[in-house]
Amino acid sequence: MVRSSKKWFVIINPTSGNNASKKLWPKIKGFLKLNKFDFDFAFTQYEKHSIKLVYMALELQIKDIICIGGDGTLHNVVNAIMTQNYFSSSSINVGVIPIGTGNDWVKSFNIPSNIESAINAIKKDTISTQDIGRFEFKGVGTQPIYFNNLAGAGFDGFVVSKVKKLKYLGKTAYLLGALISMFTFKNFKSNITIGATEVSGKTLMILIGLCKYSGGGMQLTHAPNAFDGMLDISIAQNLSKIEILKNITKLFNGKITNYKKVKTYKAATINVEFSTDTPPFIQADGEFIGTGDFSVKIIPKAFSFYS
């Protein structure tokens, strides 16, 4: 059970889940008080505000954080933890009450979507510590970006760019985004180095996973394990629009990794260079992060959470 002396900081993204977080906060606050949580709280007021809020909590020596929002809110909390200089990242513990569009990360760990059940899961005081991906664009002065679920370049990044405008549709947004993207997305040329293996040619998407689900329940990597110290990598090569349409349901049931034009790998690092005038969109944890050549490496056992 949660220690009575423990101090918590609660971060609420009021716009998550089509503004559901803001509406549900009085109910959540009541449950936290009922369960004798000693907490301060703050609403995010702008994009990436949660990063500053985490820094503020850590400066106050509060190392137990509750994140109320979706995958994007958690992504920013993780990036705050990985870039702060107060404590070792794994000594900071995060509880999640999932209220978002996809809620993909929580599915991998069976964290309940029901508010009261999610709070009870945090109360159990069971901590798991997973690996984190460190993503870095090539170029002078670029800052690393960290991800806890999955990063991808190409088709899935393009889908993320479309979904942002469709999130009011809930989980349907990802399927609709994929269908829309299918007609406008163009494959790109890439040169990929995975350990001693090199893969080059026309590519639909490059996926680098830690956990099982992304994009509203899609399963895009073969054998992800957030605790094995390895990235789970899928490279979908030169699929035509007809092939994408025929295989679109396989994006959700995990069978896409068995398709003849999809190669899968396990590695601690990956290096990607693009041979195109218009580099593809790149996303991390469902958030658009930019374009350009990049590298990713694994940081083992870096993020601790209530499971």
mmCIF file of C-alpha atoms in Angstrom:
data_model
loop_
_atom_site.group_PDB
_atom_site.id
_atom_site.type_symbol
_atom_site.label_atom_id
_atom_site.label_comp_id
_atom_site.label_asym_id
_atom_site.label_seq_id
_atom_site.Cartn_x
_atom_site.Cartn_y
_atom_site.Cartn_z
ATOM 1 C CA MET A 1 0.000 0.000 0.000
ATOM 2 C CA VAL A 2 1.021 3.621 -0.518
ATOM 3 C CA ARG A 3 3.019 4.991 2.392
ATOM 4 C CA SER A 4 1.136 7.689 4.282
ATOM 5 C CA SER A 5 4.234 9.912 4.312
ATOM 6 C CA LYS A 6 4.587 9.894 0.531
ATOM 7 C CA LYS A 7 4.081 13.207 -1.259
ATOM 8 C CA TRP A 8 2.676 13.232 -4.791
ATOM 9 C CA PHE A 9 2.515 15.735 -7.613
ATOM 10 C CA VAL A 10 -0.402 15.330 -10.019
ATOM 11 C CA ILE A 11 -0.158 16.681 -13.572
ATOM 12 C CA ILE A 12 -3.422 17.031 -15.497
ATOM 13 C CA ASN A 13 -3.609 17.733 -19.220
ATOM 14 C CA PRO A 14 -7.089 19.315 -19.396
ATOM 15 C CA THR A 15 -7.388 18.791 -23.175
ATOM 16 C CA SER A 16 -6.688 15.031 -23.144
ATOM 17 C CA GLY A 17 -9.505 12.782 -24.320
ATOM 18 C CA ASN A 18 -11.401 15.640 -25.976
ATOM 19 C CA ASN A 19 -11.209 17.729 -22.793
ATOM 20 C CA ALA A 20 -12.337 14.765 -20.670
ATOM 21 C CA SER A 21 -9.486 15.232 -18.181
ATOM 22 C CA LYS A 22 -10.738 18.657 -17.160
ATOM 23 C CA LYS A 23 -14.312 17.395 -16.730
ATOM 24 C CA LEU A 24 -13.232 14.320 -14.777
ATOM 25 C CA TRP A 25 -10.729 16.060 -12.498
ATOM 26 C CA PRO A 26 -13.212 16.747 -9.625
ATOM 27 C CA LYS A 27 -14.061 13.020 -9.575
ATOM 28 C CA ILE A 28 -10.379 11.996 -9.719
ATOM 29 C CA LYS A 29 -9.466 14.517 -7.030
ATOM 30 C CA GLY A 30 -12.201 13.090 -4.809
ATOM 31 C CA PHE A 31 -10.915 9.521 -5.248
ATOM 32 C CA LEU A 32 -7.348 10.602 -4.447
ATOM 33 C CA LYS A 33 -8.483 12.322 -1.248
ATOM 34 C CA LEU A 34 -10.662 9.348 -0.310
ATOM 35 C CA ASN A 35 -7.591 7.125 -0.676
ATOM 36 C CA LYS A 36 -5.525 9.474 1.504
ATOM 37 C CA PHE A 37 -3.070 10.644 -1.162
ATOM 38 C CA ASP A 38 -1.105 13.704 -0.027
ATOM 39 C CA PHE A 39 -0.746 15.674 -3.258
ATOM 40 C CA ASP A 40 -0.253 18.968 -5.005
ATOM 41 C CA PHE A 41 -1.523 19.363 -8.558
ATOM 42 C CA ALA A 42 -1.310 21.539 -11.653
ATOM 43 C CA PHE A 43 -2.978 21.720 -15.058
ATOM 44 C CA THR A 44 -0.837 21.973 -18.160
ATOM 45 C CA GLN A 45 -1.448 25.285 -19.902
ATOM 46 C CA TYR A 46 0.451 24.861 -23.153
ATOM 47 C CA GLU A 47 2.309 22.255 -25.189
ATOM 48 C CA LYS A 48 5.126 20.588 -23.215
ATOM 49 C CA HIS A 49 4.197 22.514 -20.059
ATOM 50 C CA SER A 50 4.277 19.171 -18.224
ATOM 51 C CA ILE A 51 8.068 19.129 -18.665
ATOM 52 C CA LYS A 52 8.389 22.293 -16.573
ATOM 53 C CA LEU A 53 5.900 20.955 -14.040
ATOM 54 C CA VAL A 54 7.966 17.800 -13.535
ATOM 55 C CA TYR A 55 11.090 19.919 -13.045
ATOM 56 C CA MET A 56 9.202 21.981 -10.461
ATOM 57 C CA ALA A 57 8.062 18.866 -8.569
ATOM 58 C CA LEU A 58 11.584 17.430 -8.502
ATOM 59 C CA GLU A 59 12.987 20.733 -7.294
ATOM 60 C CA LEU A 60 10.571 20.379 -4.370
ATOM 61 C CA GLN A 61 11.966 16.850 -3.788
ATOM 62 C CA ILE A 62 8.713 15.205 -4.919
ATOM 63 C CA LYS A 63 9.637 12.048 -6.815
ATOM 64 C CA ASP A 64 6.194 10.431 -7.106
ATOM 65 C CA ILE A 65 4.175 11.805 -9.986
ATOM 66 C CA ILE A 66 0.700 11.016 -11.275
ATOM 67 C CA CYS A 67 0.079 11.747 -14.952
ATOM 68 C CA ILE A 68 -3.532 12.322 -16.016
ATOM 69 C CA GLY A 69 -3.810 12.404 -19.788
ATOM 70 C CA GLY A 70 -2.918 10.447 -22.887
ATOM 71 C CA ASP A 71 0.213 9.064 -24.494
ATOM 72 C CA GLY A 72 1.438 12.538 -25.447
ATOM 73 C CA THR A 73 1.233 13.794 -21.870
ATOM 74 C CA LEU A 74 3.183 10.778 -20.636
ATOM 75 C CA HIS A 75 5.736 11.274 -23.431
ATOM 76 C CA ASN A 76 6.458 14.776 -22.121
ATOM 77 C CA VAL A 77 6.658 13.559 -18.512
ATOM 78 C CA VAL A 78 9.183 10.906 -19.601
ATOM 79 C CA ASN A 79 11.239 13.513 -21.452
ATOM 80 C CA ALA A 80 11.283 15.683 -18.346
ATOM 81 C CA ILE A 81 12.487 12.760 -16.225
ATOM 82 C CA MET A 82 15.202 11.854 -18.729
ATOM 83 C CA THR A 83 16.521 15.420 -19.031
ATOM 84 C CA GLN A 84 16.422 16.549 -15.369
ATOM 85 C CA ASN A 85 19.513 16.697 -13.156
ATOM 86 C CA TYR A 86 17.979 16.235 -9.693
ATOM 87 C CA PHE A 87 17.748 12.425 -9.332
ATOM 88 C CA SER A 88 18.525 9.254 -11.224
ATOM 89 C CA SER A 89 15.695 8.748 -13.719
ATOM 90 C CA SER A 90 14.761 5.303 -12.399
ATOM 91 C CA SER A 91 14.268 6.645 -8.849
ATOM 92 C CA ILE A 92 11.353 8.834 -10.029
ATOM 93 C CA ASN A 93 8.062 6.908 -10.061
ATOM 94 C CA VAL A 94 5.099 7.715 -12.295
ATOM 95 C CA GLY A 95 1.499 6.608 -11.899
ATOM 96 C CA VAL A 96 -0.827 6.973 -14.883
ATOM 97 C CA ILE A 97 -4.550 7.613 -14.980
ATOM 98 C CA PRO A 98 -5.143 7.197 -18.733
ATOM 99 C CA ILE A 99 -7.467 9.685 -20.398
ATOM 100 C CA GLY A 100 -6.493 10.108 -24.032
ATOM 101 C CA THR A 101 -7.239 9.196 -27.627
ATOM 102 C CA GLY A 102 -5.101 6.094 -28.003
ATOM 103 C CA ASN A 103 -3.974 5.176 -24.478
ATOM 104 C CA ASP A 104 -1.551 2.745 -26.115
ATOM 105 C CA TRP A 105 1.271 2.568 -23.574
ATOM 106 C CA VAL A 106 -1.007 1.509 -20.705
ATOM 107 C CA LYS A 107 -2.352 -1.440 -22.743
ATOM 108 C CA SER A 108 1.039 -3.144 -22.653
ATOM 109 C CA PHE A 109 0.982 -3.212 -18.840
ATOM 110 C CA ASN A 110 -2.753 -3.729 -18.257
ATOM 111 C CA ILE A 111 -3.069 -0.406 -16.453
ATOM 112 C CA PRO A 112 -6.848 0.099 -16.030
ATOM 113 C CA SER A 113 -8.717 2.769 -17.955
ATOM 114 C CA ASN A 114 -11.280 2.994 -15.154
ATOM 115 C CA ILE A 115 -10.328 5.888 -12.861
ATOM 116 C CA GLU A 116 -10.907 4.179 -9.526
ATOM 117 C CA SER A 117 -9.137 0.998 -10.698
ATOM 118 C CA ALA A 118 -6.165 3.023 -11.971
ATOM 119 C CA ILE A 119 -5.849 4.745 -8.575
ATOM 120 C CA ASN A 120 -6.078 1.378 -6.817
ATOM 121 C CA ALA A 121 -3.284 0.089 -9.077
ATOM 122 C CA ILE A 122 -1.097 3.027 -8.009
ATOM 123 C CA LYS A 123 -1.992 2.363 -4.348
ATOM 124 C CA LYS A 124 -0.568 -1.159 -4.591
ATOM 125 C CA ASP A 125 2.861 0.496 -4.720
ATOM 126 C CA THR A 126 4.222 -2.028 -7.261
ATOM 127 C CA ILE A 127 7.026 -0.513 -9.335
ATOM 128 C CA SER A 128 8.247 -1.683 -12.749
ATOM 129 C CA THR A 129 11.271 -0.163 -14.500
ATOM 130 C CA GLN A 130 11.368 -0.248 -18.290
ATOM 131 C CA ASP A 131 13.862 0.656 -20.996
ATOM 132 C CA ILE A 132 13.713 3.994 -22.802
ATOM 133 C CA GLY A 133 14.636 4.893 -26.382
ATOM 134 C CA ARG A 134 16.975 7.841 -26.966
ATOM 135 C CA PHE A 135 16.270 9.434 -30.354
ATOM 136 C CA GLU A 136 18.683 11.974 -31.825
ATOM 137 C CA PHE A 137 18.502 13.891 -35.078
ATOM 138 C CA LYS A 138 21.836 14.340 -36.798
ATOM 139 C CA GLY A 139 23.147 17.880 -36.858
ATOM 140 C CA VAL A 140 24.870 20.410 -34.660
ATOM 141 C CA GLY A 141 22.954 21.469 -31.572
ATOM 142 C CA THR A 142 20.153 18.920 -31.757
ATOM 143 C CA GLN A 143 18.748 17.728 -28.454
ATOM 144 C CA PRO A 144 17.839 14.086 -27.834
ATOM 145 C CA ILE A 145 14.187 13.086 -27.613
ATOM 146 C CA TYR A 146 13.171 10.161 -25.428
ATOM 147 C CA PHE A 147 10.339 7.716 -26.021
ATOM 148 C CA ASN A 148 8.739 5.066 -23.833
ATOM 149 C CA ASN A 149 6.557 3.289 -26.378
ATOM 150 C CA LEU A 150 7.370 3.500 -30.099
ATOM 151 C CA ALA A 151 8.989 5.833 -32.602
ATOM 152 C CA GLY A 152 8.527 5.652 -36.337
ATOM 153 C CA ALA A 153 9.485 7.301 -39.606
ATOM 154 C CA GLY A 154 7.434 7.286 -42.775
ATOM 155 C CA PHE A 155 3.851 6.107 -43.122
ATOM 156 C CA ASP A 156 3.065 6.023 -39.399
ATOM 157 C CA GLY A 157 4.583 9.484 -38.911
ATOM 158 C CA PHE A 158 2.394 10.699 -41.771
ATOM 159 C CA VAL A 159 -0.654 9.112 -40.102
ATOM 160 C CA VAL A 160 0.178 10.933 -36.840
ATOM 161 C CA SER A 161 0.219 14.239 -38.749
ATOM 162 C CA LYS A 162 -3.332 13.505 -39.963
ATOM 163 C CA VAL A 163 -4.673 12.146 -36.667
ATOM 164 C CA LYS A 164 -3.921 15.380 -34.823
ATOM 165 C CA LYS A 165 -6.899 16.962 -36.593
ATOM 166 C CA LEU A 166 -9.134 13.911 -36.077
ATOM 167 C CA LYS A 167 -8.663 13.177 -32.353
ATOM 168 C CA TYR A 168 -12.248 14.205 -31.632
ATOM 169 C CA LEU A 169 -13.197 10.869 -33.261
ATOM 170 C CA GLY A 170 -11.401 8.877 -30.560
ATOM 171 C CA LYS A 171 -9.757 5.583 -31.503
ATOM 172 C CA THR A 172 -11.402 5.669 -34.971
ATOM 173 C CA ALA A 173 -9.096 8.600 -35.740
ATOM 174 C CA TYR A 174 -6.106 6.297 -36.262
ATOM 175 C CA LEU A 175 -7.850 3.985 -38.714
ATOM 176 C CA LEU A 176 -9.279 6.931 -40.650
ATOM 177 C CA GLY A 177 -5.872 8.615 -40.598
ATOM 178 C CA ALA A 178 -4.278 5.463 -42.043
ATOM 179 C CA LEU A 179 -6.867 5.254 -44.822
ATOM 180 C CA ILE A 180 -6.445 8.938 -45.730
ATOM 181 C CA SER A 181 -2.654 8.678 -45.628
ATOM 182 C CA MET A 182 -2.655 5.641 -47.893
ATOM 183 C CA PHE A 183 -3.725 7.743 -50.894
ATOM 184 C CA THR A 184 -1.265 10.606 -50.427
ATOM 185 C CA PHE A 185 1.848 9.078 -48.842
ATOM 186 C CA LYS A 186 4.871 8.305 -51.033
ATOM 187 C CA ASN A 187 7.533 5.726 -50.207
ATOM 188 C CA PHE A 188 11.015 7.114 -49.601
ATOM 189 C CA LYS A 189 14.595 5.938 -50.047
ATOM 190 C CA SER A 190 16.505 5.099 -46.892
ATOM 191 C CA ASN A 191 19.819 3.656 -45.751
ATOM 192 C CA ILE A 192 19.523 1.874 -42.418
ATOM 193 C CA THR A 193 22.263 0.406 -40.250
ATOM 194 C CA ILE A 194 21.268 -2.041 -37.503
ATOM 195 C CA GLY A 195 24.400 -3.374 -35.831
ATOM 196 C CA ALA A 196 26.379 -5.020 -38.651
ATOM 197 C CA THR A 197 23.300 -5.229 -40.912
ATOM 198 C CA GLU A 198 22.554 -2.688 -43.626
ATOM 199 C CA VAL A 199 19.151 -2.284 -45.277
ATOM 200 C CA SER A 200 18.589 0.158 -48.127
ATOM 201 C CA GLY A 201 16.012 0.928 -50.777
ATOM 202 C CA LYS A 202 12.477 2.249 -51.022
ATOM 203 C CA THR A 203 10.697 2.184 -47.690
ATOM 204 C CA LEU A 204 7.140 2.605 -46.404
ATOM 205 C CA MET A 205 8.009 2.985 -42.718
ATOM 206 C CA ILE A 206 10.661 2.317 -40.088
ATOM 207 C CA LEU A 207 9.336 1.370 -36.649
ATOM 208 C CA ILE A 208 11.338 1.247 -33.425
ATOM 209 C CA GLY A 209 9.372 -0.241 -30.563
ATOM 210 C CA LEU A 210 9.655 -0.874 -26.852
ATOM 211 C CA CYS A 211 6.041 -1.759 -26.085
ATOM 212 C CA LYS A 212 3.325 -3.656 -27.923
ATOM 213 C CA TYR A 213 0.708 -1.111 -29.038
ATOM 214 C CA SER A 214 0.693 2.232 -30.850
ATOM 215 C CA GLY A 215 -1.622 4.275 -33.059
ATOM 216 C CA GLY A 216 -4.824 3.362 -31.225
ATOM 217 C CA GLY A 217 -4.050 -0.333 -30.865
ATOM 218 C CA MET A 218 -1.832 -1.051 -33.871
ATOM 219 C CA GLN A 219 0.815 -3.771 -33.385
ATOM 220 C CA LEU A 220 3.695 -2.819 -35.643
ATOM 221 C CA THR A 221 6.722 -4.621 -34.226
ATOM 222 C CA HIS A 222 7.309 -8.349 -33.901
ATOM 223 C CA ALA A 223 8.407 -9.094 -30.337
ATOM 224 C CA PRO A 224 8.663 -5.895 -28.266
ATOM 225 C CA ASN A 225 9.856 -6.231 -24.690
ATOM 226 C CA ALA A 226 10.312 -3.068 -22.642
ATOM 227 C CA PHE A 227 12.628 -4.871 -20.226
ATOM 228 C CA ASP A 228 15.101 -6.771 -22.454
ATOM 229 C CA GLY A 229 17.543 -3.941 -23.266
ATOM 230 C CA MET A 230 16.779 -4.134 -26.999
ATOM 231 C CA LEU A 231 14.876 -2.114 -29.571
ATOM 232 C CA ASP A 232 12.322 -4.087 -31.578
ATOM 233 C CA ILE A 233 12.613 -2.866 -35.170
ATOM 234 C CA SER A 234 10.330 -3.343 -38.172
ATOM 235 C CA ILE A 235 11.185 -2.091 -41.653
ATOM 236 C CA ALA A 236 8.293 -2.133 -44.111
ATOM 237 C CA GLN A 237 9.818 -1.871 -47.551
ATOM 238 C CA ASN A 238 8.364 -0.752 -50.876
ATOM 239 C CA LEU A 239 4.663 -1.552 -50.402
ATOM 240 C CA SER A 240 2.243 -0.321 -53.044
ATOM 241 C CA LYS A 241 -1.055 1.377 -52.186
ATOM 242 C CA ILE A 242 -2.908 -1.858 -53.029
ATOM 243 C CA GLU A 243 -0.627 -3.810 -50.698
ATOM 244 C CA ILE A 244 -1.210 -1.279 -47.895
ATOM 245 C CA LEU A 245 -4.993 -1.540 -48.364
ATOM 246 C CA LYS A 246 -4.912 -5.359 -48.393
ATOM 247 C CA ASN A 247 -2.822 -5.418 -45.214
ATOM 248 C CA ILE A 248 -4.396 -2.564 -43.274
ATOM 249 C CA THR A 249 -6.170 -4.871 -40.795
ATOM 250 C CA LYS A 250 -2.814 -6.584 -40.143
ATOM 251 C CA LEU A 251 -1.570 -3.297 -38.680
ATOM 252 C CA PHE A 252 -3.969 -3.908 -35.781
ATOM 253 C CA ASN A 253 -3.612 -7.653 -35.213
ATOM 254 C CA GLY A 254 0.185 -7.807 -35.322
ATOM 255 C CA LYS A 255 0.354 -9.930 -38.478
ATOM 256 C CA ILE A 256 1.897 -7.112 -40.529
ATOM 257 C CA THR A 257 5.347 -8.226 -39.297
ATOM 258 C CA ASN A 258 4.829 -11.563 -41.083
ATOM 259 C CA TYR A 259 4.315 -9.906 -44.471
ATOM 260 C CA LYS A 260 7.001 -10.699 -47.050
ATOM 261 C CA LYS A 261 8.086 -7.063 -47.436
ATOM 262 C CA VAL A 262 8.472 -6.443 -43.686
ATOM 263 C CA LYS A 263 11.804 -7.222 -42.015
ATOM 264 C CA THR A 264 12.198 -7.398 -38.244
ATOM 265 C CA TYR A 265 15.279 -7.009 -36.040
ATOM 266 C CA LYS A 266 16.387 -6.810 -32.413
ATOM 267 C CA ALA A 267 19.191 -4.355 -31.677
ATOM 268 C CA ALA A 268 20.452 -1.826 -29.145
ATOM 269 C CA THR A 269 21.022 0.850 -31.810
ATOM 270 C CA ILE A 270 19.764 1.923 -35.230
ATOM 271 C CA ASN A 271 21.083 4.562 -37.625
ATOM 272 C CA VAL A 272 18.903 5.974 -40.430
ATOM 273 C CA GLU A 273 19.758 8.207 -43.391
ATOM 274 C CA PHE A 274 17.325 9.352 -46.061
ATOM 275 C CA SER A 275 18.085 9.740 -49.773
ATOM 276 C CA THR A 276 15.206 12.006 -50.690
ATOM 277 C CA ASP A 277 14.538 15.712 -51.159
ATOM 278 C CA THR A 278 11.596 15.512 -48.762
ATOM 279 C CA PRO A 279 12.456 13.408 -45.679
ATOM 280 C CA PRO A 280 9.472 11.601 -44.130
ATOM 281 C CA PHE A 281 7.640 12.667 -40.989
ATOM 282 C CA ILE A 282 8.841 11.125 -37.731
ATOM 283 C CA GLN A 283 6.820 10.492 -34.585
ATOM 284 C CA ALA A 284 7.624 9.351 -31.066
ATOM 285 C CA ASP A 285 4.850 8.056 -28.788
ATOM 286 C CA GLY A 286 2.306 9.481 -31.212
ATOM 287 C CA GLU A 287 3.838 12.978 -31.190
ATOM 288 C CA PHE A 288 5.305 14.523 -34.345
ATOM 289 C CA ILE A 289 8.973 15.309 -33.617
ATOM 290 C CA GLY A 290 10.435 16.403 -36.978
ATOM 291 C CA THR A 291 12.209 15.140 -40.075
ATOM 292 C CA GLY A 292 15.767 14.227 -41.026
ATOM 293 C CA ASP A 293 18.481 11.614 -40.523
ATOM 294 C CA PHE A 294 18.585 10.137 -37.041
ATOM 295 C CA SER A 295 19.938 7.515 -34.677
ATOM 296 C CA VAL A 296 18.317 5.695 -31.766
ATOM 297 C CA LYS A 297 19.857 3.798 -28.887
ATOM 298 C CA ILE A 298 18.392 1.966 -25.928
ATOM 299 C CA ILE A 299 18.764 3.144 -22.329
ATOM 300 C CA PRO A 300 18.091 0.080 -20.154
ATOM 301 C CA LYS A 301 15.923 0.276 -17.025
ATOM 302 C CA ALA A 302 15.530 4.049 -17.106
ATOM 303 C CA PHE A 303 11.841 4.732 -16.388
ATOM 304 C CA SER A 304 9.954 3.572 -13.288
ATOM 305 C CA PHE A 305 6.181 3.443 -13.080
ATOM 306 C CA TYR A 306 3.381 2.107 -10.909
ATOM 307 C CA SER A 307 2.134 -1.103 -12.484
#
